[in-house]
Short mmCIF file of C-alpha atoms and ligand atoms in Angstrom, two decimals:
data_model
loop_
_atom_site.label_atom_id
_atom_site.label_comp_id
_atom_site.label_asym_id
_atom_site.label_seq_id
_atom_site.Cartn_x
_atom_site.Cartn_y
_atom_site.Cartn_z
CA UNK A 191 0.00 0.00 0.00
CA UNK A 192 2.34 2.85 1.09
CA UNK A 193 4.74 3.99 -1.64
CA UNK A 194 7.16 5.38 0.97
CA UNK A 195 10.75 4.72 -0.07
CA UNK A 196 12.93 6.77 2.28
CA UNK A 197 13.31 9.93 4.29
CA UNK A 198 15.38 12.78 2.92
CA UNK A 199 17.09 15.69 4.69
CA UNK A 200 15.35 18.87 3.50
CA UNK A 201 18.78 20.52 3.09
CA UNK A 202 21.60 18.06 2.27
CA UNK A 203 19.26 15.43 0.70
CA UNK A 204 20.90 12.59 2.61
CA UNK A 205 18.63 9.53 2.77
CA UNK A 206 17.40 7.88 5.98
CA UNK A 207 15.74 4.49 6.55
CA UNK A 208 11.97 4.69 7.17
CA UNK A 209 11.96 1.26 8.82
CA UNK A 210 13.79 2.69 11.82
CA UNK A 211 12.72 5.47 14.20
CA UNK A 212 14.15 8.73 12.87
CA UNK A 213 14.26 12.28 14.16
CA UNK A 214 16.07 14.93 12.07
CA UNK A 215 19.29 15.33 10.14
CA UNK A 216 22.12 15.46 12.66
CA UNK A 217 24.48 17.23 10.25
CA UNK A 218 22.13 19.98 9.12
CA UNK A 219 19.88 20.15 12.21
CA UNK A 220 17.08 20.10 9.65
CA UNK A 221 13.80 18.21 9.07
CA UNK A 222 13.57 14.88 7.27
CA UNK A 223 10.86 14.66 4.63
CA UNK A 224 9.25 11.37 3.57
CA UNK A 225 9.71 10.50 -0.12
CA UNK A 226 7.54 8.14 -2.17
CA UNK A 227 7.83 6.21 -5.42
CA UNK A 228 5.69 8.67 -7.35
CA UNK A 229 6.54 7.11 -10.73
CA UNK A 230 4.88 3.94 -9.52
CA UNK A 231 2.05 6.02 -8.09
CA UNK A 232 1.58 7.71 -11.45
CA UNK A 233 1.29 4.33 -13.16
CA UNK A 234 -0.77 2.46 -10.57
CA UNK A 235 -2.79 4.81 -8.36
CA UNK A 236 -5.98 6.34 -9.67
CA UNK A 237 -7.01 9.62 -8.06
CA UNK A 238 -10.71 8.84 -8.53
CA UNK A 239 -10.36 5.52 -6.71
CA UNK A 240 -8.92 7.31 -3.67
CA UNK A 241 -11.75 9.83 -3.87
CA UNK A 242 -14.31 7.00 -3.56
CA UNK A 243 -12.88 5.48 -0.37
CA UNK A 244 -14.47 6.10 3.04
CA UNK A 245 -13.93 9.69 4.13
CA UNK A 246 -10.87 10.76 6.07
CA UNK A 247 -7.20 11.45 5.76
CA UNK A 248 -6.16 7.81 5.45
CA UNK A 249 -7.90 7.36 2.10
CA UNK A 250 -4.62 8.77 0.70
CA UNK A 251 -2.76 5.82 2.23
CA UNK A 252 -0.49 5.11 -0.76
CA UNK A 253 0.91 8.60 -0.16
CA UNK A 254 1.07 8.21 3.60
CA UNK A 255 3.99 6.76 5.59
CA UNK A 256 2.42 3.72 7.30
CA UNK A 257 3.32 0.40 5.65
CA UNK A 258 0.79 -1.83 7.43
CA UNK A 259 -2.68 -0.34 7.80
CA UNK A 260 -3.31 -2.23 11.02
CA UNK A 261 -1.08 0.34 12.72
CA UNK A 262 -3.22 3.30 11.71
CA UNK A 263 -4.51 5.20 14.73
CA UNK A 264 -7.47 7.25 13.60
CA UNK A 265 -10.31 9.24 15.13
CA UNK A 266 -11.84 10.21 11.79
CA UNK A 267 -9.58 13.19 11.00
CA UNK A 268 -9.50 14.94 7.64
CA UNK A 269 -11.97 15.55 4.81
CA UNK A 270 -13.01 18.79 6.45
CA UNK A 271 -15.43 21.10 4.64
CA UNK A 272 -14.32 23.72 2.14
CA UNK A 273 -16.91 26.45 2.65
CA UNK A 274 -17.59 29.03 -0.01
CA UNK A 275 -17.86 32.17 2.15
CA UNK A 276 -20.18 34.25 -0.01
CA UNK A 277 -21.20 36.84 2.58
CA UNK A 278 -17.64 37.46 3.59
CA UNK A 279 -16.53 37.47 -0.03
CA UNK A 280 -19.08 40.14 -0.96
CA UNK A 281 -18.11 42.18 2.01
CA UNK A 282 -14.35 42.16 1.42
CA UNK A 283 -14.44 41.92 -2.37
CA UNK A 284 -12.85 38.54 -3.17
CA UNK A 285 -13.71 34.89 -3.87
CA UNK A 286 -13.29 33.60 -0.33
CA UNK A 287 -13.26 29.97 0.79
CA UNK A 288 -12.75 28.69 4.32
CA UNK A 289 -11.09 25.32 4.87
CA UNK A 290 -12.68 24.55 8.21
CA UNK A 291 -10.31 22.41 10.24
CA UNK A 292 -12.29 23.02 13.43
CA UNK A 293 -14.38 19.91 12.76
CA UNK A 294 -11.39 17.60 13.21
CA UNK A 295 -11.15 15.35 16.30
CA UNK A 296 -9.77 17.44 19.21
CA UNK A 297 -11.09 20.56 17.46
CA UNK A 298 -8.01 21.47 15.43
CA UNK A 299 -5.96 20.34 12.45
CA UNK A 300 -3.28 19.09 14.85
CA UNK A 301 -5.30 15.86 14.70
CA UNK A 302 -3.99 15.20 11.19
CA UNK A 303 -0.34 15.49 12.13
CA UNK A 304 -0.63 13.52 15.32
CA UNK A 305 -2.67 10.75 13.71
CA UNK A 306 0.19 10.32 11.22
CA UNK A 307 2.97 10.55 13.81
CA UNK A 308 1.31 8.27 16.37
CA UNK A 309 0.46 5.68 13.69
CA UNK A 310 4.03 5.58 12.39
CA UNK A 311 5.45 5.45 15.93
CA UNK A 312 3.17 2.53 16.65
CA UNK A 313 4.37 0.75 13.51
CA UNK A 314 7.97 1.28 14.65
CA UNK A 315 7.22 -0.20 18.09
CA UNK A 316 7.32 3.00 20.10
CA UNK A 317 4.92 3.21 23.00
CA UNK A 318 5.97 6.34 24.95
CA UNK A 319 5.54 9.67 23.18
CA UNK A 320 6.48 13.10 24.46
CA UNK A 321 5.80 16.57 23.04
CA UNK A 322 6.45 20.27 23.65
CA UNK A 323 3.35 22.20 22.61
CA UNK A 324 1.71 25.60 22.41
CA UNK A 325 -1.46 23.69 23.35
CA UNK A 326 -3.37 21.96 20.57
CA UNK A 327 -0.66 19.52 19.50
CA UNK A 328 -0.53 18.28 23.10
CA UNK A 329 -4.27 17.70 23.14
CA UNK A 330 -4.08 15.81 19.87
CA UNK A 331 -1.15 13.68 21.03
CA UNK A 332 -3.01 12.81 24.23
CA UNK A 333 -6.09 11.69 22.28
CA UNK A 334 -4.25 9.65 19.63
CA UNK A 335 -1.91 8.05 22.18
CA UNK A 336 -4.96 6.98 24.19
CA UNK A 337 -6.61 5.61 21.06
CA UNK A 338 -3.41 3.73 20.17
CA UNK A 339 -2.94 2.33 23.68
CA UNK A 340 0.23 4.36 24.18
CA UNK A 341 1.60 6.71 26.83
CA UNK A 342 1.85 10.46 26.34
CA UNK A 343 3.75 13.22 28.14
CA UNK A 344 2.93 16.83 27.31
CA UNK A 345 4.96 19.95 28.17
CA UNK A 346 3.05 23.21 27.69
CA UNK A 347 3.33 26.84 28.78
CA UNK A 348 1.51 27.42 32.07
CA UNK A 349 -0.65 30.11 30.41
CA UNK A 350 -1.86 27.83 27.59
CA UNK A 351 -5.68 28.01 27.20
CA UNK A 352 -7.16 25.81 29.93
CA UNK A 353 -9.09 23.43 27.61
CA UNK A 354 -5.71 22.21 26.29
CA UNK A 355 -4.58 21.15 29.74
CA UNK A 356 -7.95 19.60 30.47
CA UNK A 357 -8.11 17.59 27.23
CA UNK A 358 -4.63 16.18 27.90
CA UNK A 359 -5.42 15.17 31.45
CA UNK A 360 -8.77 13.58 30.66
CA UNK A 361 -7.09 11.39 28.02
CA UNK A 362 -4.57 10.23 30.62
CA UNK A 363 -1.48 12.14 29.47
CA UNK A 364 1.12 13.34 31.96
CA UNK A 365 1.03 17.14 31.82
CA UNK A 366 3.93 19.39 32.82
CA UNK A 367 3.24 23.12 32.93
CA UNK A 368 6.25 25.17 31.93
CA UNK A 369 7.09 28.68 33.06
CA UNK A 370 7.86 30.05 29.59
CA UNK A 371 7.04 29.41 25.94
CA UNK A 372 7.00 26.38 23.63
CA UNK A 373 10.74 26.91 23.10
CA UNK A 374 11.31 26.43 26.86
CA UNK A 375 9.03 23.37 26.82
CA UNK A 376 11.18 22.08 23.94
CA UNK A 377 14.35 22.34 26.02
CA UNK A 378 12.75 20.41 28.90
CA UNK A 379 11.52 17.70 26.51
CA UNK A 380 15.03 17.34 25.03
CA UNK A 381 16.40 16.85 28.58
CA UNK A 382 13.71 14.31 29.47
CA UNK A 383 14.42 12.30 26.33
CA UNK A 384 18.07 12.04 27.45
CA UNK A 385 17.06 10.73 30.89
CA UNK A 386 14.10 8.47 30.14
CA UNK A 387 12.79 6.28 27.36
CA UNK A 388 10.51 8.68 25.48
CA UNK A 389 10.23 9.42 21.76
CA UNK A 390 9.72 13.08 20.92
CA UNK A 391 7.13 14.10 18.33
CA UNK A 392 8.20 17.76 18.43
CA UNK A 393 7.29 19.74 15.28
CA UNK A 394 9.64 18.85 12.39
CA UNK A 395 12.03 17.01 14.73
CA UNK A 396 9.81 14.04 13.91
CA UNK A 397 9.33 13.31 10.18
CA UNK A 398 5.67 12.27 9.91
CA UNK A 399 3.44 14.99 11.38
CA UNK A 400 3.99 16.94 8.16
CA UNK A 401 2.51 14.00 6.22
CA UNK A 402 -0.75 14.32 8.07
CA UNK A 403 -0.88 18.05 7.38
CA UNK A 404 -0.04 17.69 3.70
CA UNK A 405 -3.38 15.95 3.13
CA UNK A 406 -4.98 19.41 3.43
CA UNK A 407 -3.29 20.16 0.11
CA UNK A 408 -4.67 16.99 -1.50
CA UNK A 409 -8.17 17.80 -0.27
CA UNK A 410 -7.99 21.34 -1.66
CA UNK A 411 -6.86 20.05 -5.06
CA UNK A 412 -9.70 17.54 -5.17
CA UNK A 413 -12.30 20.08 -4.01
CA UNK A 414 -11.27 22.53 -6.74
CA UNK A 415 -11.51 19.86 -9.46
CA UNK A 416 -7.77 19.03 -9.45
CA UNK A 417 -6.83 22.67 -9.88
CA UNK A 418 -5.37 24.76 -7.11
CA UNK A 419 -6.68 28.03 -5.68
CA UNK A 420 -4.86 31.30 -6.40
CA UNK A 421 -3.91 32.20 -2.84
CA UNK A 422 -3.73 30.29 0.46
CA UNK A 423 -3.57 32.17 3.76
CA UNK A 424 -2.14 30.01 6.50
CA UNK A 425 -1.67 30.96 10.17
CA UNK A 426 1.95 30.02 10.68
CA UNK A 427 3.56 28.80 13.87
CA UNK A 428 5.86 25.84 13.26
CA UNK A 429 4.78 25.90 9.60
CA UNK A 430 3.87 22.22 9.30
CA UNK A 431 0.80 22.84 7.18
CA UNK A 432 2.47 25.38 4.95
CA UNK A 433 5.49 23.19 4.22
CA UNK A 434 3.22 20.13 4.06
CA UNK A 435 0.85 21.59 1.48
CA UNK A 436 3.73 22.85 -0.64
CA UNK A 437 5.10 19.30 -0.60
CA UNK A 438 1.63 17.93 -1.45
CA UNK A 439 1.38 20.15 -4.54
CA UNK A 440 4.74 18.90 -5.83
CA UNK A 441 3.63 15.30 -5.22
CA UNK A 442 0.32 15.84 -7.05
CA UNK A 443 2.19 17.31 -9.99
CA UNK A 444 4.62 14.35 -10.08
CA UNK A 445 1.65 11.97 -9.95
CA UNK A 446 0.13 13.71 -12.95
CA UNK A 447 -3.12 14.30 -11.04
CA UNK A 448 -3.42 18.07 -11.59
CA UNK A 449 -5.43 19.46 -14.51
CA UNK A 450 -3.46 22.67 -14.18
CA UNK A 451 -0.14 22.76 -12.34
CA UNK A 452 -0.26 26.48 -11.53
CA UNK A 453 0.54 26.72 -7.83
CA UNK A 454 -1.13 28.97 -5.28
CA UNK A 455 0.72 31.90 -3.77
CA UNK A 456 1.32 30.89 -0.16
CA UNK A 457 0.87 33.49 2.57
CA UNK A 458 2.10 33.08 6.13
CA UNK A 459 -0.07 35.03 8.56
CA UNK A 460 1.43 35.68 11.99
CA UNK A 461 0.53 37.73 15.05
CA UNK A 462 2.26 41.10 15.41
CA UNK A 463 3.46 39.97 18.85
CA UNK A 464 5.31 36.97 17.37
CA UNK A 465 6.19 37.38 13.71
CA UNK A 466 9.62 35.84 13.04
CA UNK A 467 8.62 34.58 9.58
CA UNK A 468 7.18 37.95 8.52
CA UNK A 469 10.33 39.71 9.66
CA UNK A 470 12.72 37.30 7.93
CA UNK A 471 10.65 37.23 4.74
CA UNK A 472 10.65 41.00 4.30
CA UNK A 473 14.33 41.27 5.18
CA UNK A 474 15.16 38.75 2.48
CA UNK A 475 16.74 36.45 5.09
CA UNK A 476 17.08 32.69 4.57
CA UNK A 477 16.43 31.98 8.27
CA UNK A 478 14.35 33.45 11.08
CA UNK A 479 15.73 35.11 14.19
CA UNK A 480 14.42 33.91 17.53
CA UNK A 481 11.53 36.27 18.41
CA UNK A 482 12.04 37.60 21.95
CA UNK A 483 9.04 38.15 24.25
CA UNK A 484 6.46 36.43 22.04
CA UNK A 485 2.94 37.47 23.01
CA UNK A 486 -0.48 36.96 21.36
CA UNK A 487 -3.95 35.62 22.11
CA UNK A 488 -3.43 33.23 19.18
CA UNK A 489 -1.52 30.75 21.33
CA UNK A 490 -0.79 28.44 18.38
CA UNK A 491 1.19 31.26 16.78
CA UNK A 492 3.38 31.81 19.85
CA UNK A 493 6.30 30.02 18.25
CA UNK A 494 9.44 32.19 18.52
CA UNK A 495 11.36 30.16 15.95
CA UNK A 496 10.39 27.18 13.81
CA UNK A 497 12.79 24.29 13.29
CA UNK A 498 11.75 24.43 9.60
CA UNK A 499 12.28 28.18 9.18
CA UNK A 500 14.26 27.69 5.94
CA UNK A 501 11.61 25.45 4.43
CA UNK A 502 8.82 27.89 5.34
CA UNK A 503 10.67 30.84 3.81
CA UNK A 504 11.55 28.97 0.64
CA UNK A 505 7.94 27.79 0.14
CA UNK A 506 6.77 31.41 0.47
CA UNK A 507 9.36 32.60 -2.04
CA UNK A 508 9.00 29.77 -4.55
CA UNK A 509 5.25 30.33 -4.59
CA UNK A 510 5.67 34.10 -5.04
CA UNK A 511 3.75 34.45 -1.82
CA UNK A 512 4.24 36.77 1.11
CA UNK A 513 4.01 37.07 4.88
CA UNK A 514 1.81 39.40 6.89
CA UNK A 515 1.43 40.26 10.57
CA UNK A 516 -1.87 41.21 12.22
CA UNK A 517 -2.55 42.62 15.68
CA UNK A 518 -4.57 40.87 18.40
CA UNK A 519 -7.23 43.59 18.03
CA UNK A 520 -7.54 42.77 14.33
CA UNK A 521 -7.72 39.06 15.17
CA UNK A 522 -10.52 39.60 17.71
CA UNK A 523 -12.52 41.70 15.21
CA UNK A 524 -12.02 39.09 12.47
CA UNK A 525 -13.17 36.35 14.85
CA UNK A 526 -16.46 38.20 15.42
CA UNK A 527 -16.87 38.87 11.71
CA UNK A 528 -16.32 35.22 10.71
CA UNK A 529 -18.87 34.04 13.25
CA UNK A 530 -21.47 36.68 12.38
CA UNK A 531 -21.06 36.52 8.58
CA UNK A 532 -20.58 32.78 8.07
CA UNK A 533 -21.37 31.01 11.34
CA UNK A 534 -17.78 29.88 11.74
CA UNK A 535 -16.52 30.32 15.30
CA UNK A 536 -12.85 30.31 14.42
CA UNK A 537 -9.83 29.92 16.62
CA UNK A 538 -7.90 33.21 16.85
CA UNK A 539 -5.23 31.68 14.58
CA UNK A 540 -7.87 31.00 11.91
CA UNK A 541 -9.39 34.46 12.32
CA UNK A 542 -5.93 35.95 11.77
CA UNK A 543 -6.13 34.84 8.14
CA UNK A 544 -9.19 37.05 7.54
CA UNK A 545 -7.36 40.00 9.07
CA UNK A 546 -4.42 39.17 6.78
CA UNK A 547 -6.70 38.95 3.74
CA UNK A 548 -8.03 42.45 4.37
CA UNK A 549 -4.51 43.86 4.49
CA UNK A 550 -3.50 42.14 1.26
CA UNK A 551 -6.68 43.26 -0.54
CA UNK A 552 -6.10 46.83 0.62
CA UNK A 553 -2.52 46.66 -0.65
CA UNK A 554 -3.73 45.35 -4.03
CA UNK A 555 -1.70 42.16 -3.55
CA UNK A 556 -4.85 40.02 -3.97
CA UNK A 557 -7.32 40.82 -6.78
CA UNK A 558 -11.10 40.57 -6.43
CA UNK A 559 -11.39 37.73 -8.98
CA UNK A 560 -8.86 35.45 -7.26
CA UNK A 561 -9.90 32.36 -5.35
CA UNK A 562 -8.57 32.71 -1.83
CA UNK A 563 -8.53 29.98 0.83
CA UNK A 564 -8.48 30.98 4.49
CA UNK A 565 -7.42 28.23 6.86
CA UNK A 566 -9.49 28.08 10.00
CA UNK A 567 -7.14 25.78 11.85
CA UNK A 568 -9.23 25.23 14.96
CA UNK A 569 -12.42 25.83 16.89
CA UNK A 570 -12.97 29.03 18.83
CA UNK A 571 -14.55 26.89 21.54
CA UNK A 572 -11.06 25.80 22.66
CA UNK A 573 -10.18 29.38 23.63
CA UNK A 574 -13.13 30.35 25.81
CA UNK A 575 -11.84 31.65 29.15
CA UNK A 576 -12.83 29.71 32.28
CA UNK A 577 -15.82 31.12 34.13
CA UNK A 578 -14.83 33.23 37.13
CA UNK A 579 -15.71 31.55 40.44
CA UNK A 580 -19.35 32.12 41.30
CA UNK A 581 -20.22 33.31 37.82
CA UNK A 582 -23.38 31.89 36.26
CA UNK A 583 -22.67 29.75 33.21
C1 PLP B 294 -0.48 24.77 15.80
C2 PLP B 294 -1.52 25.70 15.32
C3 PLP B 294 -1.27 26.59 14.26
C4 PLP B 294 0.08 26.68 13.59
O1 PLP B 294 0.29 25.55 12.80
P1 PLP B 294 1.70 25.18 12.17
O2 PLP B 294 1.40 24.20 11.12
O3 PLP B 294 2.53 24.66 13.28
O4 PLP B 294 2.28 26.44 11.63
C5 PLP B 294 -2.32 27.36 13.80
N1 PLP B 294 -3.54 27.30 14.36
C6 PLP B 294 -3.82 26.47 15.39
C7 PLP B 294 -5.20 26.45 15.96
C8 PLP B 294 -2.82 25.63 15.91
O5 PLP B 294 -3.10 24.81 16.91
#
């Protein structure tokens, strides 16, 4: 079933064995990307046959990294709706679509990445998984580890939205609250991995989460009749989805599945209080600087530096895309507008893409006739503050 052949360093192209647990390239300190026999896929895999399988991310299994499907750990992730947002489109003056990832298990698109990573870990015999998280990845790991009969340990900032802590604990994960950001949680996880037998599924330091996220690119292509939209706005933290979709488009082209190989312009949207990608992009830099004092209500975007910063920046540039920062006030206003105009109660990260769209329309960077996809990466319900003691709920 899976056409996976090897893993490849994103920078030096060295090959790694996918039958062994792998992390990242030790020479380049860079992500490993799964590679498939796409020639064989082109000859033997029919895109319409995959489209007819039961719904969900694993219907793309030839292009997914698990060799034996009995190892797949699934909660029904993927095949999320692509909503044509007509009211919003009329209001802002563009052809707007919302890819609504809020309907995934655990309420965010982190489900896709963790379903892939947990499944592959299970296939490789790993049973103890650990993660540093800004919140939602921890919740997804906890759920998929429980579903796979595995142990999970989650390190998250102490000020992560409370539903994230709760969802981890209820699924039986060990939760450690960290005084600091995801980068500090990452350091503690690296120490713990040295001392105890845990396998880290930290963003891009583990090769398979990106494979779950790339399926968003396949779904978009299918939904648009095997053509791609003109612009994709993606709220960027670690950049898994952005790098993953860019990889997906190259794979679809190699498979010969696209009616038109014109690629979308990829846009990274970040919060003004943590915008390392925006800064590096506009400076023309190949890498991001660590963003000091990261602060935003969009907790998933509180990532001071991504391990895949080079891959994010090169996807933006190859696609002739851009990067834009929006304030928390603009995010909050966009969140209300999305809910009132389209009934989508978006996570602040998802709402940030609408705020970004407005800026790019105002700047003339997006034209009114272009098809634009906003990624709502999670449900706004996961960000509701706890009721104050004594308050009526
Ligand atoms: C993690 C997260 C993001 C950022 O995703 P990356 O692929 O890591 O850039 C955006 N939105 C939400 C809701 C998240 O949980």
